[in-house]
PDB file of C-alpha atoms and ligand atoms in Angstrom:
ATOM      1  CA  MET A 329     109.532  80.194 114.396  1.00  0.00           C
ATOM      2  CA  ILE A 330     106.229  80.621 112.685  1.00  0.00           C
ATOM      3  CA  THR A 331     104.323  77.456 112.124  1.00  0.00           C
ATOM      4  CA  LYS A 332     101.865  76.901 109.315  1.00  0.00           C
ATOM      5  CA  GLY A 333      98.312  77.729 110.180  1.00  0.00           C
ATOM      6  CA  LYS A 334      99.196  79.600 113.372  1.00  0.00           C
ATOM      7  CA  VAL A 335      98.679  83.015 111.851  1.00  0.00           C
ATOM      8  CA  ARG A 336      95.150  82.317 110.684  1.00  0.00           C
ATOM      9  CA  THR A 337      93.888  81.348 114.108  1.00  0.00           C
ATOM     10  CA  ASP A 338      95.561  84.399 115.522  1.00  0.00           C
ATOM     11  CA  LYS A 339      93.822  87.208 113.605  1.00  0.00           C
ATOM     12  CA  ILE A 340      93.713  90.604 115.243  1.00  0.00           C
ATOM     13  CA  GLU A 341      90.671  92.728 114.495  1.00  0.00           C
ATOM     14  CA  ARG A 342      90.306  96.268 115.756  1.00  0.00           C
ATOM     15  CA  SER A 343      88.136  99.212 114.804  1.00  0.00           C
ATOM     16  CA  GLU A 344      89.581 102.162 112.949  1.00  0.00           C
ATOM     17  CA  GLU A 345      89.245 104.189 116.141  1.00  0.00           C
ATOM     18  CA  GLU A 346      91.215 101.649 118.172  1.00  0.00           C
ATOM     19  CA  TRP A 347      93.987 101.558 115.584  1.00  0.00           C
ATOM     20  CA  ARG A 348      94.137 105.321 115.489  1.00  0.00           C
ATOM     21  CA  LYS A 349      94.767 105.373 119.234  1.00  0.00           C
ATOM     22  CA  LEU A 350      97.336 102.590 119.141  1.00  0.00           C
ATOM     23  CA  LEU A 351      99.448 103.706 116.198  1.00  0.00           C
ATOM     24  CA  THR A 352     101.503 106.774 115.418  1.00  0.00           C
ATOM     25  CA  PRO A 353      99.923 108.990 112.733  1.00  0.00           C
ATOM     26  CA  GLU A 354     102.529 107.791 110.222  1.00  0.00           C
ATOM     27  CA  LYS A 355     101.846 104.119 110.925  1.00  0.00           C
ATOM     28  CA  PHE A 356      98.101 104.663 110.878  1.00  0.00           C
ATOM     29  CA  LYS A 357      98.283 106.330 107.491  1.00  0.00           C
ATOM     30  CA  ILE A 358     100.261 103.497 105.916  1.00  0.00           C
ATOM     31  CA  LEU A 359      98.911 100.443 107.735  1.00  0.00           C
ATOM     32  CA  ARG A 360      95.247 101.366 107.986  1.00  0.00           C
ATOM     33  CA  GLN A 361      94.757 103.826 105.110  1.00  0.00           C
ATOM     34  CA  GLU A 362      97.081 102.216 102.566  1.00  0.00           C
ATOM     35  CA  GLY A 363      99.326 105.244 102.412  1.00  0.00           C
ATOM     36  CA  THR A 364     102.747 105.301 100.764  1.00  0.00           C
ATOM     37  CA  GLU A 365     105.788 107.032 102.205  1.00  0.00           C
ATOM     38  CA  PRO A 366     108.292 108.931 100.043  1.00  0.00           C
ATOM     39  CA  ALA A 367     111.138 106.991  98.416  1.00  0.00           C
ATOM     40  CA  PHE A 368     114.593 107.455  99.963  1.00  0.00           C
ATOM     41  CA  GLN A 369     113.045 109.381 102.863  1.00  0.00           C
ATOM     42  CA  ASN A 370     112.174 106.506 105.113  1.00  0.00           C
ATOM     43  CA  LYS A 371     113.834 104.543 107.892  1.00  0.00           C
ATOM     44  CA  TYR A 372     114.901 101.276 106.326  1.00  0.00           C
ATOM     45  CA  TRP A 373     115.536 101.601 102.569  1.00  0.00           C
ATOM     46  CA  ASP A 374     119.289 101.797 103.245  1.00  0.00           C
ATOM     47  CA  ASN A 375     119.380  99.704 106.428  1.00  0.00           C
ATOM     48  CA  HIS A 376     122.026  96.970 106.193  1.00  0.00           C
ATOM     49  CA  GLU A 377     121.850  95.630 109.731  1.00  0.00           C
ATOM     50  CA  GLU A 378     121.043  91.987 110.348  1.00  0.00           C
ATOM     51  CA  GLY A 379     117.694  91.345 111.918  1.00  0.00           C
ATOM     52  CA  THR A 380     113.982  90.909 111.454  1.00  0.00           C
ATOM     53  CA  TYR A 381     111.354  93.311 110.188  1.00  0.00           C
ATOM     54  CA  GLN A 382     108.110  92.886 112.052  1.00  0.00           C
ATOM     55  CA  CYS A 383     104.653  94.298 111.431  1.00  0.00           C
ATOM     56  CA  GLY A 384     104.413  97.825 112.786  1.00  0.00           C
ATOM     57  CA  GLY A 385     100.813  97.152 113.754  1.00  0.00           C
ATOM     58  CA  CYS A 386     100.900  93.806 115.556  1.00  0.00           C
ATOM     59  CA  GLY A 387     104.548  92.740 115.848  1.00  0.00           C
ATOM     60  CA  LEU A 388     104.300  89.656 113.654  1.00  0.00           C
ATOM     61  CA  PRO A 389     107.750  88.876 112.175  1.00  0.00           C
ATOM     62  CA  LEU A 390     107.404  89.411 108.414  1.00  0.00           C
ATOM     63  CA  PHE A 391     110.767  89.786 106.663  1.00  0.00           C
ATOM     64  CA  SER A 392     114.419  88.908 107.277  1.00  0.00           C
ATOM     65  CA  SER A 393     117.430  91.082 106.499  1.00  0.00           C
ATOM     66  CA  GLN A 394     118.739  87.996 104.673  1.00  0.00           C
ATOM     67  CA  ASP A 395     116.085  88.467 102.000  1.00  0.00           C
ATOM     68  CA  LYS A 396     116.573  92.245 101.679  1.00  0.00           C
ATOM     69  CA  PHE A 397     118.203  93.458  98.475  1.00  0.00           C
ATOM     70  CA  GLU A 398     119.160  96.680  96.727  1.00  0.00           C
ATOM     71  CA  SER A 399     116.231  97.440  94.475  1.00  0.00           C
ATOM     72  CA  GLY A 400     117.190 101.040  93.759  1.00  0.00           C
ATOM     73  CA  THR A 401     113.623 102.109  94.454  1.00  0.00           C
ATOM     74  CA  GLY A 402     114.239 103.887  97.757  1.00  0.00           C
ATOM     75  CA  TRP A 403     111.987 101.524  99.684  1.00  0.00           C
ATOM     76  CA  PRO A 404     113.032  98.441 101.660  1.00  0.00           C
ATOM     77  CA  SER A 405     112.747  95.536  99.252  1.00  0.00           C
ATOM     78  CA  PHE A 406     112.690  91.812  99.914  1.00  0.00           C
ATOM     79  CA  THR A 407     112.625  88.739  97.711  1.00  0.00           C
ATOM     80  CA  LYS A 408     110.219  86.919 100.028  1.00  0.00           C
ATOM     81  CA  PRO A 409     108.455  87.035 103.399  1.00  0.00           C
ATOM     82  CA  LEU A 410     109.626  84.966 106.364  1.00  0.00           C
ATOM     83  CA  ALA A 411     106.892  82.419 105.715  1.00  0.00           C
ATOM     84  CA  ASP A 412     104.158  81.998 103.120  1.00  0.00           C
ATOM     85  CA  ASP A 413     101.354  82.673 105.536  1.00  0.00           C
ATOM     86  CA  VAL A 414     102.563  85.809 107.305  1.00  0.00           C
ATOM     87  CA  VAL A 415     101.376  88.060 104.484  1.00  0.00           C
ATOM     88  CA  GLU A 416      98.320  88.132 102.256  1.00  0.00           C
ATOM     89  CA  THR A 417      97.926  89.741  98.854  1.00  0.00           C
ATOM     90  CA  GLU A 418      95.056  91.334  96.989  1.00  0.00           C
ATOM     91  CA  PRO A 419      94.604  93.249  93.717  1.00  0.00           C
ATOM     92  CA  ASP A 420      94.941  97.030  93.998  1.00  0.00           C
ATOM     93  CA  THR A 421      93.732  99.090  91.050  1.00  0.00           C
ATOM     94  CA  ARG A 422      93.930 102.503  92.689  1.00  0.00           C
ATOM     95  CA  PHE A 423      95.588 105.376  90.801  1.00  0.00           C
ATOM     96  CA  GLY A 424      94.985 103.662  87.464  1.00  0.00           C
ATOM     97  CA  MET A 425      97.636 101.018  88.156  1.00  0.00           C
ATOM     98  CA  LYS A 426      97.335  97.268  88.328  1.00  0.00           C
ATOM     99  CA  ARG A 427      99.266  96.288  91.434  1.00  0.00           C
ATOM    100  CA  ILE A 428      99.173  93.579  94.071  1.00  0.00           C
ATOM    101  CA  SER A 429      98.999  94.961  97.583  1.00  0.00           C
ATOM    102  CA  VAL A 430     100.564  93.109 100.502  1.00  0.00           C
ATOM    103  CA  LYS A 431      99.155  93.091 103.987  1.00  0.00           C
ATOM    104  CA  CYS A 432      99.953  91.495 107.322  1.00  0.00           C
ATOM    105  CA  ALA A 433      98.084  88.212 107.609  1.00  0.00           C
ATOM    106  CA  ARG A 434      97.429  88.747 111.310  1.00  0.00           C
ATOM    107  CA  CYS A 435      96.199  92.342 111.629  1.00  0.00           C
ATOM    108  CA  GLY A 436      95.445  93.164 107.984  1.00  0.00           C
ATOM    109  CA  GLY A 437      97.770  96.170 108.044  1.00  0.00           C
ATOM    110  CA  HIS A 438      98.845  97.429 104.612  1.00  0.00           C
ATOM    111  CA  LEU A 439     102.579  96.947 104.064  1.00  0.00           C
ATOM    112  CA  GLY A 440     103.270  97.744 100.406  1.00  0.00           C
ATOM    113  CA  HIS A 441     103.116  95.931  97.073  1.00  0.00           C
ATOM    114  CA  VAL A 442     104.681  92.900  95.428  1.00  0.00           C
ATOM    115  CA  PHE A 443     106.036  92.980  91.863  1.00  0.00           C
ATOM    116  CA  ASP A 444     107.383  90.299  89.539  1.00  0.00           C
ATOM    117  CA  ASP A 445     110.614  92.092  88.586  1.00  0.00           C
ATOM    118  CA  GLY A 446     112.739  90.913  91.515  1.00  0.00           C
ATOM    119  CA  PRO A 447     116.085  89.129  91.273  1.00  0.00           C
ATOM    120  CA  PRO A 448     116.353  85.417  90.339  1.00  0.00           C
ATOM    121  CA  PRO A 449     115.601  82.733  91.284  1.00  0.00           C
ATOM    122  CA  LEU A 450     112.309  83.866  92.864  1.00  0.00           C
ATOM    123  CA  GLY A 451     111.724  86.924  90.724  1.00  0.00           C
ATOM    124  CA  THR A 452     109.538  88.593  93.324  1.00  0.00           C
ATOM    125  CA  ARG A 453     110.106  92.052  94.773  1.00  0.00           C
ATOM    126  CA  TYR A 454     108.255  92.885  97.960  1.00  0.00           C
ATOM    127  CA  CYS A 455     108.353  96.689  97.988  1.00  0.00           C
ATOM    128  CA  MET A 456     107.517  97.707 101.523  1.00  0.00           C
ATOM    129  CA  ASN A 457     106.930 100.930 103.403  1.00  0.00           C
ATOM    130  CA  SER A 458     109.448 101.385 106.226  1.00  0.00           C
ATOM    131  CA  GLY A 459     106.665 103.020 108.181  1.00  0.00           C
ATOM    132  CA  SER A 460     104.657  99.798 108.226  1.00  0.00           C
ATOM    133  CA  LEU A 461     107.536  97.857 109.770  1.00  0.00           C
ATOM    134  CA  ASP A 462     109.577  97.783 112.975  1.00  0.00           C
ATOM    135  CA  PHE A 463     113.142  96.542 112.631  1.00  0.00           C
ATOM    136  CA  VAL A 464     114.471  94.301 115.386  1.00  0.00           C
ATOM    137  CA  PRO A 465     118.285  93.945 115.221  1.00  0.00           C
ATOM    138  CA  LYS A 466     119.745  90.460 115.629  1.00  0.00           C
ATOM    139  CA  LYS A 467     121.143  89.993 119.134  1.00  0.00           C
TER     140      LYS A 467
HETATM  141 FE1   FE B 527     100.219  92.928 111.637  1.00  0.00          FE
END
C-alpha cells in the first residue's frame, strides 16, 4: 500500500547518462525523452490480465487493472492512478497541442497524458505508453 506523503520523500534523481545505462532504448525514449509509442503496437493496450502496472523506470506501482478500460485509442487507458500522489501532471504544449503530461512522482519518468473525456463518474482518461510501464500479474 502506498501511504500519503511517502512518494515525495522518496524521489529518485539520476542523470540522463545514468538513465540511459539503466533503461532499454525504448524505455529511455519514452520515460526520459517524452516519446510516444505507436497505437495498437504496444504491449498492454489489449492486456486484460489482473494485476498492477508499475513505473518502468523505478518500479513504483502506478495503475491497477481494475481501473483499465477500453478507450479505443490503442494505448493502455485508466480512469485513475493507484493513489493521488504516485503521478504528477504538467502542461505540455509540444506539437501545437494543449495537453497535460503525466509523470511518475518518484523518478519523474514520462508516462503519457491525461484527458477529460474518460468514462463517468470520474471523467478522466489516463492515456499511457505501454513502454513506460511494467505489468505485474496478480498472484
Ligand atoms: Fe518512476
